[in-house]
Coordinates of C-alpha atoms in Angstrom, one line a residue:
M2 CA 156.8 62.6 125.4
V3 CA 153.9 65.2 125.4
T4 CA 150.9 63.9 123.8
L5 CA 149.0 65.9 120.7
G6 CA 146.0 65.8 123.2
A7 CA 147.3 67.6 125.6
V8 CA 149.3 70.5 123.3
V9 CA 145.5 70.3 121.7
G10 CA 144.0 70.4 125.7
I11 CA 146.3 73.3 127.0
A12 CA 146.3 75.0 123.9
L13 CA 142.1 75.6 124.1
V14 CA 143.0 76.6 127.7
A15 CA 145.5 79.3 126.7
L16 CA 143.1 80.2 123.9
G17 CA 140.2 80.5 126.7
L18 CA 142.3 82.4 128.9
V19 CA 143.6 85.0 127.0
L20 CA 140.5 86.0 125.0
T21 CA 138.6 86.7 129.0
P22 CA 138.7 89.5 130.1
G23 CA 141.0 89.9 132.9
P24 CA 144.2 92.5 134.1
N25 CA 146.4 91.6 130.8
M26 CA 143.7 92.5 128.5
V27 CA 142.6 95.5 129.8
Y28 CA 145.7 96.9 130.7
L29 CA 147.1 96.2 126.9
V30 CA 143.6 97.9 125.0
S31 CA 143.7 100.2 127.0
R32 CA 147.4 101.5 126.7
S33 CA 147.6 101.1 123.0
V34 CA 143.9 103.0 122.5
T35 CA 145.4 105.9 124.8
Q36 CA 149.2 105.7 123.5
G37 CA 149.1 104.0 120.1
R38 CA 150.6 100.4 118.9
R39 CA 153.9 100.5 119.4
A40 CA 153.5 101.5 123.3
G41 CA 150.5 98.6 123.0
L42 CA 153.8 96.5 122.2
V43 CA 156.4 97.6 124.2
S44 CA 153.9 96.8 127.3
L45 CA 153.3 93.4 125.6
L46 CA 157.1 93.0 126.0
G47 CA 157.3 92.6 129.5
V48 CA 154.0 90.8 130.0
A49 CA 155.9 88.2 127.5
V50 CA 159.0 88.5 130.1
G51 CA 156.5 88.2 133.4
F52 CA 155.0 84.3 131.2
G53 CA 159.2 83.5 131.4
V54 CA 159.1 84.0 134.5
Y55 CA 156.0 81.9 135.6
L56 CA 157.2 79.0 132.9
A57 CA 160.6 79.0 135.0
A58 CA 158.8 78.3 137.6
A59 CA 156.9 75.8 136.4
V60 CA 159.5 73.6 135.3
A61 CA 162.0 74.3 138.3
G62 CA 159.2 72.1 140.3
I63 CA 156.9 74.5 142.3
A64 CA 154.7 71.3 141.9
T65 CA 156.4 69.5 144.5
V66 CA 155.7 72.0 146.5
F67 CA 151.6 70.7 146.2
V68 CA 152.9 67.1 146.3
L69 CA 154.0 67.4 149.5
V70 CA 151.5 69.2 151.1
P71 CA 148.2 67.9 148.9
P72 CA 145.4 70.5 151.2
L73 CA 147.6 74.0 150.0
Y74 CA 147.1 72.6 146.2
T75 CA 143.5 72.3 146.7
A76 CA 143.1 75.4 148.3
V77 CA 144.9 77.2 145.5
K78 CA 143.0 75.3 142.8
L79 CA 139.5 76.0 144.9
A80 CA 140.8 79.7 145.2
G81 CA 141.1 79.9 141.5
A82 CA 137.7 78.6 141.5
A83 CA 136.7 81.5 143.4
Y84 CA 138.4 83.7 141.5
L85 CA 137.2 83.1 137.4
L86 CA 134.0 83.1 139.1
W87 CA 134.4 86.3 140.3
L88 CA 135.4 87.5 136.7
A89 CA 133.0 86.2 135.0
W90 CA 129.8 87.7 137.4
R91 CA 131.5 90.7 137.5
T92 CA 131.5 90.1 133.2
L93 CA 127.7 89.2 132.7
R94 CA 126.1 91.3 135.5
P95 CA 123.6 93.3 134.4
G96 CA 126.0 97.4 134.1
G97 CA 128.9 95.1 133.4
R98 CA 132.3 96.4 131.6
S99 CA 133.9 95.1 128.1
A100 CA 137.6 95.0 128.3
F101 CA 137.1 97.0 125.0
T102 CA 136.1 99.2 127.1
P103 CA 139.5 101.3 127.9
A104 CA 140.6 103.5 131.2
P105 CA 141.9 106.1 130.5
L106 CA 146.2 106.3 131.3
P107 CA 149.2 109.4 131.7
P108 CA 151.5 108.8 128.4
D109 CA 154.2 106.7 129.8
R110 CA 158.3 106.1 128.6
P111 CA 158.7 102.6 127.1
R112 CA 160.6 101.4 129.9
R113 CA 157.7 102.0 132.3
L114 CA 156.2 100.1 129.6
F115 CA 157.8 97.5 129.7
T116 CA 157.9 97.7 133.9
M117 CA 154.0 97.4 134.1
G118 CA 153.5 95.1 131.8
L119 CA 155.5 92.6 133.3
V120 CA 154.0 93.4 136.7
T121 CA 150.6 93.4 136.0
N122 CA 151.3 90.2 134.1
L123 CA 153.4 88.9 137.6
L124 CA 150.2 89.8 139.9
N125 CA 147.8 88.2 137.5
P126 CA 145.2 86.4 139.3
K127 CA 144.1 84.4 136.0
I128 CA 147.6 83.7 135.1
A129 CA 148.7 82.3 138.6
I130 CA 146.1 79.9 138.3
L131 CA 146.9 78.6 135.0
Y132 CA 150.3 77.4 136.0
V133 CA 149.8 76.1 139.4
S134 CA 146.0 74.2 138.6
L135 CA 145.7 73.6 135.0
L136 CA 148.7 72.5 133.2
P137 CA 149.8 70.6 135.7
Q138 CA 146.4 68.6 134.9
F139 CA 147.9 67.7 131.3
V140 CA 151.3 65.9 132.4
D141 CA 151.4 62.4 133.0
P142 CA 154.6 61.5 134.2
S143 CA 154.5 57.8 133.7
R144 CA 155.4 60.0 129.7
G145 CA 158.7 61.1 130.6
H146 CA 160.3 63.7 132.6
V147 CA 157.6 66.3 134.3
A148 CA 159.8 69.4 134.1
V149 CA 160.4 69.0 129.8
Q150 CA 156.2 68.0 129.8
S151 CA 155.9 71.8 131.9
L152 CA 158.1 73.9 129.3
L153 CA 156.7 71.9 126.6
L154 CA 153.2 73.0 127.5
G155 CA 154.2 76.3 128.8
L156 CA 156.1 77.6 125.5
T157 CA 152.1 76.5 124.1
Q158 CA 150.6 78.8 126.3
I159 CA 153.3 81.7 125.9
G160 CA 152.9 81.0 121.9
I161 CA 149.0 81.6 121.9
A162 CA 149.0 84.4 124.1
L163 CA 151.8 86.3 122.8
T164 CA 149.6 86.3 119.3
V165 CA 146.3 86.3 120.3
N166 CA 147.1 89.6 122.9
A167 CA 149.4 91.8 120.0
L168 CA 146.5 90.7 117.6
I169 CA 144.4 92.9 120.3
V170 CA 147.2 95.0 120.7
L171 CA 147.2 96.3 116.8
S172 CA 143.3 96.0 116.4
A173 CA 141.7 97.6 119.9
G174 CA 141.8 100.6 118.7
S175 CA 139.2 99.9 115.6
V176 CA 137.6 97.2 118.2
S177 CA 137.1 99.1 120.8
A178 CA 135.4 101.5 117.9
F179 CA 133.3 98.7 117.1
L180 CA 131.9 97.6 120.3
T181 CA 131.1 101.1 121.1
R182 CA 129.5 102.0 118.1
R183 CA 127.2 98.6 118.2
P184 CA 126.1 97.9 121.9
G185 CA 124.5 94.6 120.4
W186 CA 127.7 92.7 120.2
A187 CA 129.4 94.4 123.2
R188 CA 127.2 92.5 125.6
V189 CA 127.3 89.1 123.0
Q190 CA 131.1 89.7 123.7
R191 CA 130.9 90.0 127.5
Y192 CA 128.3 87.0 127.8
V193 CA 130.6 84.7 125.7
M194 CA 133.5 85.6 127.5
G195 CA 132.4 85.5 131.6
T196 CA 130.4 81.5 130.3
V197 CA 133.5 80.4 129.5
L198 CA 135.4 81.8 132.5
A199 CA 132.8 79.9 133.9
G200 CA 133.3 76.7 132.4
L201 CA 136.8 77.3 133.5
A202 CA 135.9 77.6 136.9
V203 CA 134.1 74.6 137.0
R204 CA 136.1 72.5 135.4
I205 CA 138.4 73.7 138.2
A206 CA 136.5 73.0 140.9
A207 CA 135.5 70.1 139.5
D208 CA 138.8 68.1 139.7
R209 CA 140.3 65.4 141.1
S210 CA 143.8 65.0 140.4
R211 CA 146.7 65.6 142.7
A212 CA 149.7 67.6 141.1
A213 CA 152.6 65.9 138.9
V214 CA 156.3 65.6 140.5
A215 CA 159.1 63.8 137.9
T216 CA 159.4 60.2 138.9
P217 CA 162.7 58.9 140.1

């Protein structure tokens, strides 16, 4: 039902997005560095639930709204592209800050850690763009039910995102210390991430496909 090309495509997009600085990465790194790995993993659990909410919306047929109102779909895609370009500029501009430069956070209890991880992900424009603008590009209505395809592709994205984020949580302290001691590597990390963000923005803006829904 879902082609290998579609799975590989969404996997690469998911990998590119999860490795670029954004609200999730900044929060998880800051929490892990300031409060420890356990706090980071609890926060990541909240992030995982947030992914589940977005996936449920995609499977429930949120794309139908964009099929019925094509200008709205175009507006969302262009807004998403603009946001990614802004992230790219913020990363690449002189004096830009690496996501591995942690922000000081006060210690929180597990329930609040979970809630903050969930809210951070639900309010993350980058994830909204992924499910509204990017994931539908890999769905082919001629290959079967769109909801099932969306589910499989979404699970692929979630698996990659959680794996990479878990590695980030576990290594945040070491990576942060490494980049602090080696500013040259920190600049390389920013340039690579910024370039990936800009590339995704161009892809979204140039795409002329329409939102897909299941066929009768």
